[in-house]
Amino acid sequence: MPIRLPERHSSAGFRPLAQQRHIHILSKLASVGTVQVGMLARDLRVSEMTIRRDLVDLEKEGRLTRIHGGAVDTGKHRRTVIDRDEPLFEARLQRQYEAKQRIAAAAARLAAGCKTIALDVGSTTLLLARQLHGESQAKIFTNSVRIAADLAAHTAEVYLPGGRMRRDEMSIGGRTAVEQFQDLWFDIAFVGVSGMTTSGIFDYSFEDVDMKRVYLRRSSMKVVLCDASKFERMSLVHIAPLDGFDILITDAAPPPQIAKALADANVRVDIVTDTD
């Protein structure tokens, strides 16, 4: 909500002082846990550059933690690990491999019978793709060259967007890719993440996040795949708040504060164990 303007100023000419902006930013963070530069600039009627300087100042004071495009509440994330660098794909694939296999199997059961399936780039989604080899009637859309190559010999139709490929991740991104997929509608989308907190879901790369957001906007059922090692972790880019998806598939119960936030957001949590 925009800040209230003092009566002695007109709304057209008033520009809040730094202290007033800081109060508004911290109030917003205390309320929702995360803020975006563009939204704050519109609320406060100042430039995005001004907001970025405010966030730098507040981070120096230990009041928040900056992320790509915004900030999160330091107080709400004191136990949160912040991942600054993206591990290589093959290293990520081996991490929590058995848990990811179980998550992928549960996701494949959800996908059964769907006609249009969106698969995000990622290690868990690659394992899911290998479980979809029998879905010969499905149309599968992905921005992962790895996933497309794995599915090519097994499914009826696989679609890749055009665009620039990130070398190690082998993901297609950029404006052209986003424009091609944002006009589509998917029965179900599976999105991978690097971390989850009460503020939402995160990813390492701003190059891949735009496509993740397309999948979340343009799907009837939005499913996040996240093994339990990623709880209370966040990285460079905030993808979406917790109410931005419908189902979480994981291998262990989330920590209490995340579990409550998921329940408040009406997210269904499917927990798969080694006995499933």
Short mmCIF file of C-alpha atoms in Angstrom, two decimals:
data_model
loop_
_atom_site.label_atom_id
_atom_site.label_comp_id
_atom_site.label_asym_id
_atom_site.label_seq_id
_atom_site.Cartn_x
_atom_site.Cartn_y
_atom_site.Cartn_z
CA MET A 1 0.00 0.00 0.00
CA PRO A 2 1.44 3.45 -0.89
CA ILE A 3 2.44 5.63 2.05
CA ARG A 4 0.04 8.34 3.18
CA LEU A 5 1.02 11.79 1.92
CA PRO A 6 1.12 14.69 4.40
CA GLU A 7 -1.81 17.06 3.92
CA ARG A 8 0.42 20.09 3.35
CA HIS A 9 1.87 18.54 0.19
CA SER A 10 0.15 17.80 -3.08
CA SER A 11 0.37 14.19 -4.21
CA ALA A 12 1.95 15.29 -7.48
CA GLY A 13 4.83 17.17 -5.90
CA PHE A 14 5.57 15.17 -2.76
CA ARG A 15 8.67 12.97 -2.62
CA PRO A 16 9.24 11.10 0.66
CA LEU A 17 12.52 11.65 2.45
CA ALA A 18 15.00 8.79 2.86
CA GLN A 19 13.92 8.11 6.45
CA GLN A 20 10.26 7.89 5.40
CA ARG A 21 11.15 5.57 2.54
CA HIS A 22 13.16 3.36 4.88
CA ILE A 23 10.23 3.13 7.29
CA HIS A 24 7.91 2.14 4.45
CA ILE A 25 10.36 -0.48 3.12
CA LEU A 26 10.88 -2.05 6.56
CA SER A 27 7.15 -2.02 7.27
CA LYS A 28 6.48 -3.81 4.00
CA LEU A 29 9.18 -6.38 4.76
CA ALA A 30 7.78 -7.01 8.24
CA SER A 31 4.37 -7.61 6.67
CA VAL A 32 5.18 -9.87 3.70
CA GLY A 33 8.85 -10.83 4.10
CA THR A 34 10.00 -9.70 0.65
CA VAL A 35 9.88 -6.55 -1.50
CA GLN A 36 10.50 -5.78 -5.15
CA VAL A 37 12.30 -2.67 -6.40
CA GLY A 38 9.68 -1.85 -9.05
CA MET A 39 6.77 -2.09 -6.62
CA LEU A 40 8.50 0.11 -4.04
CA ALA A 41 9.34 2.70 -6.69
CA ARG A 42 5.68 2.88 -7.73
CA ASP A 43 4.44 3.00 -4.14
CA LEU A 44 6.84 5.78 -3.17
CA ARG A 45 6.84 7.61 -6.51
CA VAL A 46 10.60 7.67 -6.80
CA SER A 47 13.06 6.12 -9.26
CA GLU A 48 14.18 2.51 -9.04
CA MET A 49 17.75 3.80 -8.63
CA THR A 50 16.66 5.63 -5.47
CA ILE A 51 15.10 2.44 -4.10
CA ARG A 52 18.25 0.45 -4.86
CA ARG A 53 20.32 2.98 -2.91
CA ASP A 54 17.84 2.69 -0.02
CA LEU A 55 18.20 -1.10 -0.04
CA VAL A 56 22.00 -0.82 -0.03
CA ASP A 57 21.82 1.52 2.98
CA LEU A 58 19.43 -0.76 4.87
CA GLU A 59 21.52 -3.83 4.11
CA LYS A 60 24.60 -2.08 5.54
CA GLU A 61 22.58 -1.54 8.73
CA GLY A 62 21.70 -5.26 8.81
CA ARG A 63 17.99 -4.56 8.36
CA LEU A 64 17.48 -6.62 5.18
CA THR A 65 19.23 -8.85 2.65
CA ARG A 66 19.28 -7.79 -0.97
CA ILE A 67 18.38 -10.26 -3.70
CA HIS A 68 18.06 -9.76 -7.45
CA GLY A 69 15.28 -7.22 -8.00
CA GLY A 70 14.47 -6.63 -4.35
CA ALA A 71 15.17 -7.67 -0.77
CA VAL A 72 14.06 -10.05 1.99
CA ASP A 73 13.62 -9.52 5.70
CA THR A 74 16.83 -10.39 7.56
CA GLY A 75 14.89 -10.92 10.78
CA LYS A 76 12.70 -13.58 9.21
CA HIS A 77 15.71 -15.34 7.69
CA ARG A 78 18.30 -15.47 10.46
CA ARG A 79 18.64 -19.25 10.02
CA THR A 80 18.52 -19.06 6.25
CA VAL A 81 21.53 -20.01 4.14
CA ILE A 82 22.14 -17.68 1.20
CA ASP A 83 23.65 -19.41 -1.84
CA ARG A 84 25.64 -16.92 -3.90
CA ASP A 85 27.04 -19.27 -6.56
CA GLU A 86 25.32 -21.86 -8.75
CA PRO A 87 26.92 -25.33 -8.55
CA LEU A 88 27.58 -27.18 -11.79
CA PHE A 89 24.63 -29.18 -13.11
CA GLU A 90 26.23 -32.61 -12.69
CA ALA A 91 27.14 -31.79 -9.08
CA ARG A 92 23.54 -30.75 -8.37
CA LEU A 93 22.23 -33.90 -10.01
CA GLN A 94 24.17 -36.07 -7.56
CA ARG A 95 23.05 -34.13 -4.48
CA GLN A 96 20.12 -35.80 -2.68
CA TYR A 97 19.83 -38.13 -5.69
CA GLU A 98 17.61 -40.73 -4.05
CA ALA A 99 15.26 -38.08 -2.68
CA LYS A 100 15.03 -36.45 -6.09
CA GLN A 101 14.20 -39.81 -7.67
CA ARG A 102 11.29 -40.27 -5.25
CA ILE A 103 10.08 -36.72 -5.89
CA ALA A 104 10.27 -37.31 -9.64
CA ALA A 105 8.26 -40.54 -9.37
CA ALA A 106 5.51 -38.76 -7.42
CA ALA A 107 5.50 -35.94 -9.96
CA ALA A 108 5.16 -38.43 -12.82
CA ARG A 109 2.03 -39.82 -11.18
CA LEU A 110 0.54 -36.32 -11.15
CA ALA A 111 1.41 -35.84 -14.82
CA ALA A 112 -0.24 -39.08 -15.93
CA GLY A 113 -3.01 -38.37 -18.39
CA CYS A 114 -2.17 -34.68 -18.87
CA LYS A 115 -2.08 -33.57 -22.50
CA THR A 116 0.23 -30.56 -22.18
CA ILE A 117 3.10 -30.69 -19.69
CA ALA A 118 5.67 -27.96 -18.98
CA LEU A 119 9.04 -29.03 -17.57
CA ASP A 120 11.38 -26.44 -16.13
CA VAL A 121 15.15 -26.75 -16.35
CA GLY A 122 16.79 -28.52 -13.41
CA SER A 123 18.15 -31.75 -11.99
CA THR A 124 14.89 -33.00 -10.46
CA THR A 125 12.92 -32.15 -13.60
CA LEU A 126 15.45 -34.13 -15.66
CA LEU A 127 14.77 -37.15 -13.45
CA LEU A 128 11.05 -36.51 -13.90
CA ALA A 129 11.48 -36.44 -17.69
CA ARG A 130 13.02 -39.92 -17.53
CA GLN A 131 9.85 -41.10 -15.79
CA LEU A 132 7.68 -39.71 -18.59
CA HIS A 133 9.02 -41.87 -21.38
CA GLY A 134 5.70 -43.72 -21.55
CA GLU A 135 3.58 -40.56 -21.98
CA SER A 136 3.40 -40.99 -25.74
CA GLN A 137 0.18 -38.95 -26.08
CA ALA A 138 1.45 -35.90 -24.21
CA LYS A 139 2.88 -32.72 -25.65
CA ILE A 140 5.85 -31.72 -23.50
CA PHE A 141 7.20 -28.18 -23.45
CA THR A 142 10.59 -27.41 -21.92
CA ASN A 143 13.37 -24.86 -22.05
CA SER A 144 15.92 -27.56 -21.15
CA VAL A 145 17.93 -28.97 -24.06
CA ARG A 146 18.94 -31.90 -21.80
CA ILE A 147 15.32 -32.78 -21.11
CA ALA A 148 14.30 -32.41 -24.75
CA ALA A 149 17.12 -34.71 -25.87
CA ASP A 150 16.20 -37.30 -23.23
CA LEU A 151 12.55 -37.30 -24.28
CA ALA A 152 13.06 -37.13 -28.02
CA ALA A 153 13.06 -40.86 -28.65
CA HIS A 154 10.23 -41.67 -26.24
CA THR A 155 7.39 -39.13 -26.46
CA ALA A 156 5.15 -38.08 -29.30
CA GLU A 157 5.89 -34.36 -29.27
CA VAL A 158 8.56 -32.29 -27.54
CA TYR A 159 8.73 -28.51 -27.91
CA LEU A 160 11.72 -26.22 -27.28
CA PRO A 161 11.62 -22.42 -27.59
CA GLY A 162 14.17 -20.51 -29.61
CA GLY A 163 16.69 -18.33 -27.80
CA ARG A 164 20.10 -18.20 -26.18
CA MET A 165 21.41 -21.35 -24.46
CA ARG A 166 23.24 -21.25 -21.13
CA ARG A 167 26.20 -23.56 -21.65
CA ASP A 168 26.43 -25.66 -18.47
CA GLU A 169 22.71 -25.61 -17.67
CA MET A 170 21.76 -26.17 -21.33
CA SER A 171 18.69 -24.01 -20.78
CA ILE A 172 17.08 -21.76 -23.38
CA GLY A 173 16.20 -18.25 -22.25
CA GLY A 174 15.78 -14.67 -23.34
CA ARG A 175 12.91 -12.55 -24.62
CA THR A 176 12.22 -14.67 -27.72
CA ALA A 177 11.90 -17.87 -25.67
CA VAL A 178 9.62 -16.24 -23.12
CA GLU A 179 7.38 -14.74 -25.81
CA GLN A 180 6.97 -18.11 -27.51
CA PHE A 181 5.83 -19.90 -24.36
CA GLN A 182 3.82 -17.16 -22.68
CA ASP A 183 1.04 -17.47 -25.26
CA LEU A 184 0.53 -21.16 -24.42
CA TRP A 185 -1.52 -22.81 -21.68
CA PHE A 186 -0.35 -25.98 -19.93
CA ASP A 187 -2.36 -28.60 -18.07
CA ILE A 188 0.45 -28.93 -15.54
CA ALA A 189 3.87 -27.37 -14.96
CA PHE A 190 6.76 -28.67 -12.88
CA VAL A 191 9.18 -26.05 -11.61
CA GLY A 192 12.54 -26.61 -9.96
CA VAL A 193 13.98 -24.29 -7.31
CA SER A 194 17.26 -23.75 -5.49
CA GLY A 195 15.64 -22.80 -2.20
CA MET A 196 12.46 -22.10 -0.26
CA THR A 197 11.73 -19.85 2.71
CA THR A 198 8.58 -18.28 4.14
CA SER A 199 9.09 -15.53 1.55
CA GLY A 200 8.74 -17.91 -1.39
CA ILE A 201 10.85 -19.84 -3.85
CA PHE A 202 14.28 -18.90 -5.22
CA ASP A 203 16.66 -19.71 -8.05
CA TYR A 204 20.32 -19.09 -8.81
CA SER A 205 19.95 -17.59 -12.28
CA PHE A 206 18.00 -14.54 -13.38
CA GLU A 207 18.36 -15.90 -16.95
CA ASP A 208 16.09 -18.87 -16.16
CA VAL A 209 13.61 -17.18 -13.81
CA ASP A 210 11.53 -15.45 -16.48
CA MET A 211 10.63 -18.85 -17.95
CA LYS A 212 9.86 -20.28 -14.51
CA ARG A 213 7.40 -17.43 -14.01
CA VAL A 214 5.80 -18.17 -17.39
CA TYR A 215 5.22 -21.77 -16.31
CA LEU A 216 3.65 -20.60 -13.04
CA ARG A 217 1.40 -18.06 -14.77
CA ARG A 218 0.29 -20.24 -17.67
CA SER A 219 -0.58 -23.57 -16.06
CA SER A 220 -3.75 -25.02 -14.62
CA MET A 221 -1.75 -26.90 -11.99
CA LYS A 222 1.56 -25.51 -10.74
CA VAL A 223 3.89 -27.97 -9.01
CA VAL A 224 7.18 -27.14 -7.28
CA LEU A 225 9.76 -29.90 -6.85
CA CYS A 226 12.00 -29.23 -3.85
CA ASP A 227 13.97 -31.72 -1.77
CA ALA A 228 14.18 -31.00 1.95
CA SER A 229 17.82 -29.85 1.82
CA LYS A 230 16.59 -26.67 0.10
CA PHE A 231 14.34 -25.50 2.93
CA GLU A 232 15.60 -22.32 4.60
CA ARG A 233 17.88 -21.61 1.65
CA MET A 234 17.64 -18.75 -0.77
CA SER A 235 19.72 -17.53 -3.66
CA LEU A 236 20.05 -14.70 -6.15
CA VAL A 237 16.52 -14.41 -7.53
CA HIS A 238 13.09 -14.55 -5.89
CA ILE A 239 10.84 -16.47 -8.29
CA ALA A 240 7.45 -16.16 -6.59
CA PRO A 241 5.73 -16.09 -3.20
CA LEU A 242 4.35 -19.32 -1.78
CA ASP A 243 0.86 -18.59 -3.06
CA GLY A 244 2.28 -18.64 -6.60
CA PHE A 245 1.97 -22.43 -6.90
CA ASP A 246 -0.51 -25.17 -5.97
CA ILE A 247 1.49 -28.24 -4.90
CA LEU A 248 4.87 -28.85 -3.30
CA ILE A 249 6.44 -32.29 -3.68
CA THR A 250 9.26 -32.93 -1.22
CA ASP A 251 10.88 -35.77 0.69
CA ALA A 252 10.44 -34.53 4.29
CA ALA A 253 8.15 -32.25 6.24
CA PRO A 254 9.10 -28.57 5.92
CA PRO A 255 10.28 -26.70 9.03
CA PRO A 256 7.33 -25.43 11.13
CA GLN A 257 7.49 -21.82 9.96
CA ILE A 258 7.56 -22.83 6.29
CA ALA A 259 4.84 -25.43 6.85
CA LYS A 260 2.60 -22.74 8.37
CA ALA A 261 3.32 -20.32 5.53
CA LEU A 262 2.50 -23.02 2.97
CA ALA A 263 -0.76 -23.81 4.77
CA ASP A 264 -1.65 -20.11 4.87
CA ALA A 265 -0.99 -19.97 1.11
CA ASN A 266 -3.25 -23.02 0.54
CA VAL A 267 -0.38 -25.05 -0.94
CA ARG A 268 -0.81 -28.81 -0.85
CA VAL A 269 2.32 -30.53 0.44
CA ASP A 270 3.02 -34.06 -0.84
CA ILE A 271 5.76 -35.77 1.18
CA VAL A 272 7.35 -38.85 -0.39
CA THR A 273 9.47 -41.12 1.78
CA ASP A 274 11.79 -44.02 1.04
CA THR A 275 8.94 -46.41 1.84
CA ASP A 276 6.59 -44.97 -0.80
#
